[in-house]
Amino acid sequence: MNEKRNKSDEPNLSLSLKTPIEYESINNIPTLEEAVNLELKNGQVDPNVNMKKLRRTISNRLSAQRTRMRKIEYTDRLKREAKNLEEEPVVEIVQNEELKAELKRLKEPTKALEDEEYMDMDQYLNFDNMNFSPSKNDGI
């Protein structure tokens, strides 16, 4: 009852479905019905082939094709993310330098005002220390 089948049991089951060489979207992979119809129309399939076996074979190949496409898309996405992460520190360094320059530019007027304020305070203190007491000769 449980007989093991060999690939040679089904003659001419070499399907025309091919692995995509170029990067295509998963959406471009045909559906099972489209693939079966295409195979029966264009392929070199023996008309006596068990349809259930043919559908299963095509389904497995389509599934493998979708898996390969998902893997390609996943690795491409990871490569893009890695590239973005590599570029990120460079962008942050440039932004940091720009912010430092802006901070320095913004501090200059406040430093000038502080210096002027200290100068005014020094003048006030020096002015306060001057002796304004009336001299004895004034005759008040």
XYZ file of N, CA and C in Angstrom:
420
model
N 0.813 -1.187 0.000
C 0.000 0.000 0.000
C 0.861 1.257 0.000
N 1.766 1.347 0.964
C 2.642 2.511 1.009
C 3.836 2.284 0.096
N 3.638 2.614 -1.125
C 4.737 2.478 -2.073
C 5.441 3.818 -2.197
N 6.734 3.753 -2.203
C 7.511 4.965 -2.333
C 7.583 5.335 -3.810
N 7.255 6.588 -4.107
C 7.285 7.021 -5.494
C 8.626 7.669 -5.804
N 9.092 7.420 -6.959
C 10.302 8.062 -7.457
C 9.900 9.165 -8.417
N 10.803 10.073 -8.655
C 10.514 11.118 -9.618
C 10.324 10.527 -11.007
N 10.925 9.398 -11.236
C 10.801 8.779 -12.554
C 9.412 8.191 -12.775
N 8.606 8.075 -11.706
C 7.247 7.554 -11.853
C 6.377 8.486 -12.688
N 6.627 9.772 -12.594
C 5.852 10.745 -13.350
C 6.711 11.225 -14.518
N 6.400 10.815 -15.705
C 7.220 11.210 -16.856
C 7.019 12.686 -17.195
N 8.091 13.305 -17.648
C 8.075 14.681 -18.152
C 7.463 15.682 -17.170
N 7.941 15.681 -15.968
C 7.445 16.652 -14.997
C 8.410 17.827 -14.841
N 9.251 18.036 -15.821
C 10.152 19.185 -15.732
C 9.349 20.431 -16.079
N 9.131 21.243 -15.078
C 8.262 22.402 -15.243
C 9.043 23.586 -15.798
N 8.324 24.462 -16.440
C 8.977 25.620 -17.042
C 9.100 26.790 -16.076
N 8.619 26.655 -14.847
C 8.765 27.731 -13.867
C 10.235 27.875 -13.517
N 10.706 29.096 -13.563
C 12.121 29.324 -13.309
C 12.283 30.301 -12.153
N 13.394 30.187 -11.485
C 13.714 31.121 -10.409
C 14.049 32.467 -11.031
N 13.499 33.539 -10.508
C 13.784 34.847 -11.100
C 15.243 35.227 -10.889
N 15.869 35.623 -11.960
C 17.272 36.024 -11.870
C 17.357 37.470 -11.402
N 16.503 38.299 -11.953
C 16.484 39.698 -11.556
C 15.538 39.880 -10.379
N 15.759 40.960 -9.676
C 14.914 41.262 -8.531
C 13.526 41.649 -9.023
N 12.550 40.910 -8.602
C 11.158 41.206 -8.916
C 10.394 41.260 -7.603
N 9.220 41.801 -7.676
C 8.385 41.863 -6.489
C 7.672 40.530 -6.301
N 7.320 40.241 -5.060
C 6.556 39.027 -4.779
C 5.226 39.063 -5.517
N 4.707 40.250 -5.743
C 3.419 40.381 -6.416
C 3.468 39.925 -7.869
N 4.656 39.813 -8.463
C 4.778 39.394 -9.854
C 4.789 37.881 -10.014
N 4.820 37.144 -8.940
C 4.809 35.683 -9.013
C 3.383 35.248 -9.331
N 3.215 34.379 -10.334
C 1.852 33.992 -10.726
C 1.144 33.187 -9.639
N -0.179 33.213 -9.714
C -0.968 32.399 -8.792
C -0.878 30.947 -9.233
N -1.364 30.071 -8.403
C -1.309 28.644 -8.714
C -2.076 28.337 -9.992
N -3.270 28.891 -10.120
C -4.082 28.620 -11.319
C -3.393 29.140 -12.571
N -2.839 30.349 -12.483
C -2.130 30.905 -13.638
C -0.936 30.034 -14.007
N -0.199 29.587 -13.005
C 0.980 28.765 -13.259
C 0.599 27.418 -13.852
N -0.471 26.804 -13.348
C -0.909 25.505 -13.881
C -1.345 25.673 -15.331
N -2.144 26.705 -15.607
C -2.595 26.937 -16.982
C -1.422 27.229 -17.905
N -0.482 28.031 -17.433
C 0.702 28.343 -18.226
C 1.519 27.087 -18.493
N 1.648 26.261 -17.495
C 2.422 25.023 -17.632
C 1.757 24.073 -18.619
N 0.459 23.943 -18.514
C -0.252 23.048 -19.436
C -0.214 23.593 -20.861
N -0.278 24.901 -20.993
C -0.309 25.514 -22.319
C 1.074 25.531 -22.964
N 2.090 25.982 -22.214
C 3.425 26.198 -22.777
C 4.446 25.141 -22.386
N 4.203 24.446 -21.317
C 5.185 23.493 -20.822
C 5.180 22.198 -21.608
N 6.147 21.375 -21.337
C 6.242 20.073 -21.989
C 5.792 19.002 -21.008
N 4.557 19.129 -20.595
C 4.006 18.211 -19.611
C 3.226 17.129 -20.344
N 3.446 15.926 -19.929
C 2.712 14.795 -20.496
C 1.229 14.954 -20.155
N 0.351 14.823 -21.125
C -1.080 14.976 -20.851
C -1.618 13.945 -19.864
N -0.908 12.851 -19.666
C -1.360 11.798 -18.759
C -0.894 12.015 -17.316
N -0.263 13.146 -17.050
C 0.266 13.423 -15.713
C -0.896 13.600 -14.744
N -0.707 13.079 -13.550
C -1.698 13.235 -12.487
C -1.804 14.730 -12.148
N -2.993 15.312 -12.308
C -3.190 16.747 -12.092
C -2.928 17.146 -10.639
N -3.291 16.270 -9.728
C -3.061 16.575 -8.317
C -1.556 16.700 -8.046
N -0.782 15.785 -8.613
C 0.674 15.804 -8.457
C 1.261 17.048 -9.130
N 0.750 17.384 -10.305
C 1.221 18.557 -11.030
C 0.936 19.829 -10.226
N -0.270 19.952 -9.697
C -0.639 21.129 -8.909
C 0.227 21.235 -7.650
N 0.460 20.107 -6.993
C 1.285 20.119 -5.786
C 2.718 20.546 -6.125
N 3.258 20.017 -7.218
C 4.615 20.366 -7.631
C 4.719 21.857 -7.951
N 3.748 22.348 -8.715
C 3.753 23.773 -9.060
C 3.570 24.624 -7.806
N 2.686 24.205 -6.922
C 2.452 24.938 -5.679
C 3.730 25.014 -4.847
N 4.443 23.908 -4.754
C 5.698 23.892 -3.991
C 6.736 24.822 -4.620
N 6.801 24.818 -5.947
C 7.771 25.679 -6.619
C 7.416 27.153 -6.445
N 6.128 27.458 -6.535
C 5.705 28.845 -6.322
C 5.995 29.290 -4.889
N 5.754 28.402 -3.956
C 6.027 28.714 -2.554
C 7.520 28.969 -2.346
N 8.347 28.129 -2.949
C 9.793 28.311 -2.837
C 10.218 29.626 -3.491
N 9.590 29.944 -4.613
C 9.907 31.190 -5.307
C 9.527 32.401 -4.448
N 8.356 32.351 -3.831
C 7.943 33.448 -2.946
C 8.898 33.571 -1.757
N 9.322 32.434 -1.227
C 10.255 32.442 -0.096
C 11.576 33.083 -0.502
N 12.074 32.735 -1.681
C 13.323 33.340 -2.153
C 13.167 34.846 -2.339
N 12.026 35.257 -2.876
C 11.787 36.683 -3.085
C 11.695 37.423 -1.744
N 11.023 36.831 -0.769
C 10.944 37.459 0.555
C 12.336 37.582 1.171
N 13.151 36.566 0.973
C 14.507 36.592 1.511
C 15.322 37.704 0.851
N 15.181 37.848 -0.460
C 15.888 38.908 -1.178
C 15.424 40.276 -0.685
N 14.109 40.455 -0.558
C 13.576 41.731 -0.078
C 14.039 42.013 1.352
N 14.077 40.985 2.185
C 14.512 41.137 3.572
C 15.984 41.547 3.629
N 16.833 40.876 2.851
C 18.258 41.217 2.874
C 18.493 42.612 2.303
N 17.729 42.987 1.267
C 17.854 44.343 0.726
C 17.457 45.381 1.770
N 16.377 45.104 2.498
C 15.931 46.033 3.541
C 16.993 46.150 4.637
N 17.589 45.012 5.022
C 18.647 45.047 6.039
C 19.862 45.831 5.551
N 20.204 45.686 4.268
C 21.332 46.436 3.709
C 21.049 47.935 3.741
N 19.812 48.326 3.383
C 19.449 49.747 3.423
C 19.522 50.275 4.852
N 19.005 49.497 5.810
C 19.044 49.922 7.216
C 20.484 50.046 7.711
N 21.341 49.092 7.320
C 22.745 49.139 7.732
C 23.425 50.378 7.152
N 23.131 50.681 5.895
C 23.713 51.864 5.261
C 23.250 53.128 5.980
N 21.961 53.185 6.311
C 21.429 54.346 7.039
C 22.089 54.484 8.405
N 22.296 53.353 9.086
C 22.930 53.396 10.404
C 24.394 53.809 10.304
N 25.056 53.426 9.203
C 26.446 53.838 9.016
C 26.532 55.336 8.750
N 25.560 55.872 8.016
C 25.570 57.295 7.681
C 25.101 58.154 8.853
N 24.342 57.587 9.763
C 23.752 58.343 10.868
C 24.786 59.060 11.736
N 25.878 58.401 12.164
C 26.857 59.117 12.999
C 27.478 60.308 12.272
N 27.699 60.190 10.969
C 28.280 61.293 10.206
C 27.339 62.491 10.243
N 26.063 62.229 10.045
C 25.063 63.301 10.070
C 25.014 63.925 11.457
N 25.051 63.103 12.482
C 24.992 63.620 13.851
C 26.239 64.428 14.196
N 27.394 64.029 13.698
C 28.627 64.785 13.944
C 28.519 66.161 13.296
N 28.021 66.199 12.062
C 27.857 67.480 11.368
C 26.865 68.361 12.121
N 25.754 67.782 12.543
C 24.761 68.545 13.303
C 25.359 69.061 14.611
N 26.152 68.225 15.272
C 26.791 68.617 16.528
C 27.714 69.816 16.304
N 28.505 69.769 15.231
C 29.408 70.881 14.934
C 28.621 72.158 14.629
N 27.527 72.013 13.883
C 26.692 73.178 13.573
C 26.090 73.772 14.850
N 25.640 72.916 15.745
C 25.057 73.399 16.998
C 26.106 74.075 17.879
N 27.328 73.533 17.887
C 28.407 74.164 18.656
C 28.711 75.555 18.108
N 28.758 75.669 16.772
C 29.031 76.972 16.156
C 27.911 77.960 16.479
N 26.663 77.498 16.423
C 25.530 78.367 16.742
C 25.567 78.796 18.212
N 25.897 77.868 19.094
C 25.993 78.199 20.520
C 27.074 79.255 20.755
N 28.206 79.078 20.092
C 29.297 80.048 20.227
C 28.851 81.417 19.714
N 28.158 81.434 18.583
C 27.670 82.681 18.003
C 26.661 83.359 18.934
N 25.807 82.551 19.576
C 24.805 83.117 20.480
C 25.415 83.601 21.793
N 26.521 82.999 22.195
C 27.161 83.402 23.450
C 27.938 84.704 23.309
N 28.388 85.038 22.102
C 29.211 86.237 21.910
C 28.504 87.516 22.366
N 27.266 87.794 21.947
C 26.614 89.033 22.422
C 26.401 89.040 23.938
N 26.058 87.916 24.504
C 25.834 87.882 25.953
C 27.141 88.103 26.697
N 28.241 87.580 26.149
C 29.546 87.792 26.785
C 29.918 89.266 26.731
N 29.638 89.901 25.602
C 29.935 91.335 25.482
C 29.101 92.129 26.483
N 27.836 91.776 26.638
C 26.977 92.463 27.607
C 27.461 92.240 29.034
N 27.874 91.008 29.332
C 28.386 90.712 30.671
C 29.657 91.510 30.945
N 30.548 91.565 29.945
C 31.787 92.334 30.122
C 31.473 93.803 30.379
N 30.515 94.341 29.620
C 30.121 95.741 29.795
C 29.514 95.963 31.181
N 28.711 95.001 31.624
C 28.084 95.095 32.943
C 29.139 95.079 34.042
N 30.129 94.199 33.903
C 31.201 94.153 34.893
C 32.000 95.452 34.885
N 32.208 96.016 33.696
C 32.954 97.259 33.602
C 32.185 98.384 34.304
N 30.880 98.431 34.075
C 30.055 99.442 34.742
C 30.104 99.258 36.259
N 30.053 98.019 36.711
C 30.093 97.734 38.142
C 31.432 98.171 38.723
N 32.527 97.901 38.001
C 33.849 98.312 38.474
C 33.934 99.831 38.564
N 33.408 100.509 37.541
C 33.427 101.971 37.570
C 32.615 102.492 38.751
N 31.471 101.883 39.001
C 30.617 102.294 40.113
C 31.345 102.105 41.439
N 31.967 100.923 41.588
C 32.686 100.660 42.835
C 33.853 101.618 43.006
N 34.580 101.889 41.936
C 35.704 102.826 42.018
C 35.206 104.233 42.314
N 34.089 104.595 41.713
C 33.503 105.908 41.947
C 33.059 106.032 43.396
N 32.517 104.941 43.954
C 32.050 104.905 45.332
C 33.215 105.049 46.315
N 34.356 104.549 45.944
C 35.509 104.587 46.837
C 36.203 105.950 46.845
N 35.858 106.788 45.910
C 36.504 108.097 45.865
C 36.106 108.891 47.116
N 36.958 109.701 47.537
C 36.719 110.473 48.752
C 35.974 111.756 48.393
N 34.730 111.831 48.786
C 33.935 113.018 48.521
C 33.655 113.803 49.808
N 34.304 113.458 50.834
C 34.058 114.190 52.081
C 34.582 115.625 51.916
N 33.852 116.559 52.483
C 34.278 117.960 52.314
C 35.641 118.196 52.971
N 36.383 118.939 52.290
C 37.707 119.228 52.840
C 37.579 120.255 53.965
N 38.539 120.320 54.786
C 38.489 121.203 55.941
C 38.626 122.665 55.517
N 39.135 122.889 54.383
C 39.366 124.244 53.919
C 38.130 124.862 53.281
N 37.088 124.089 53.079
C 35.915 124.580 52.354
C 35.109 125.553 53.208
N 35.171 125.508 54.449
C 34.472 126.416 55.329
C 32.976 126.206 55.350
N 32.557 125.119 55.468
C 31.127 124.874 55.531
C 30.624 125.125 56.907
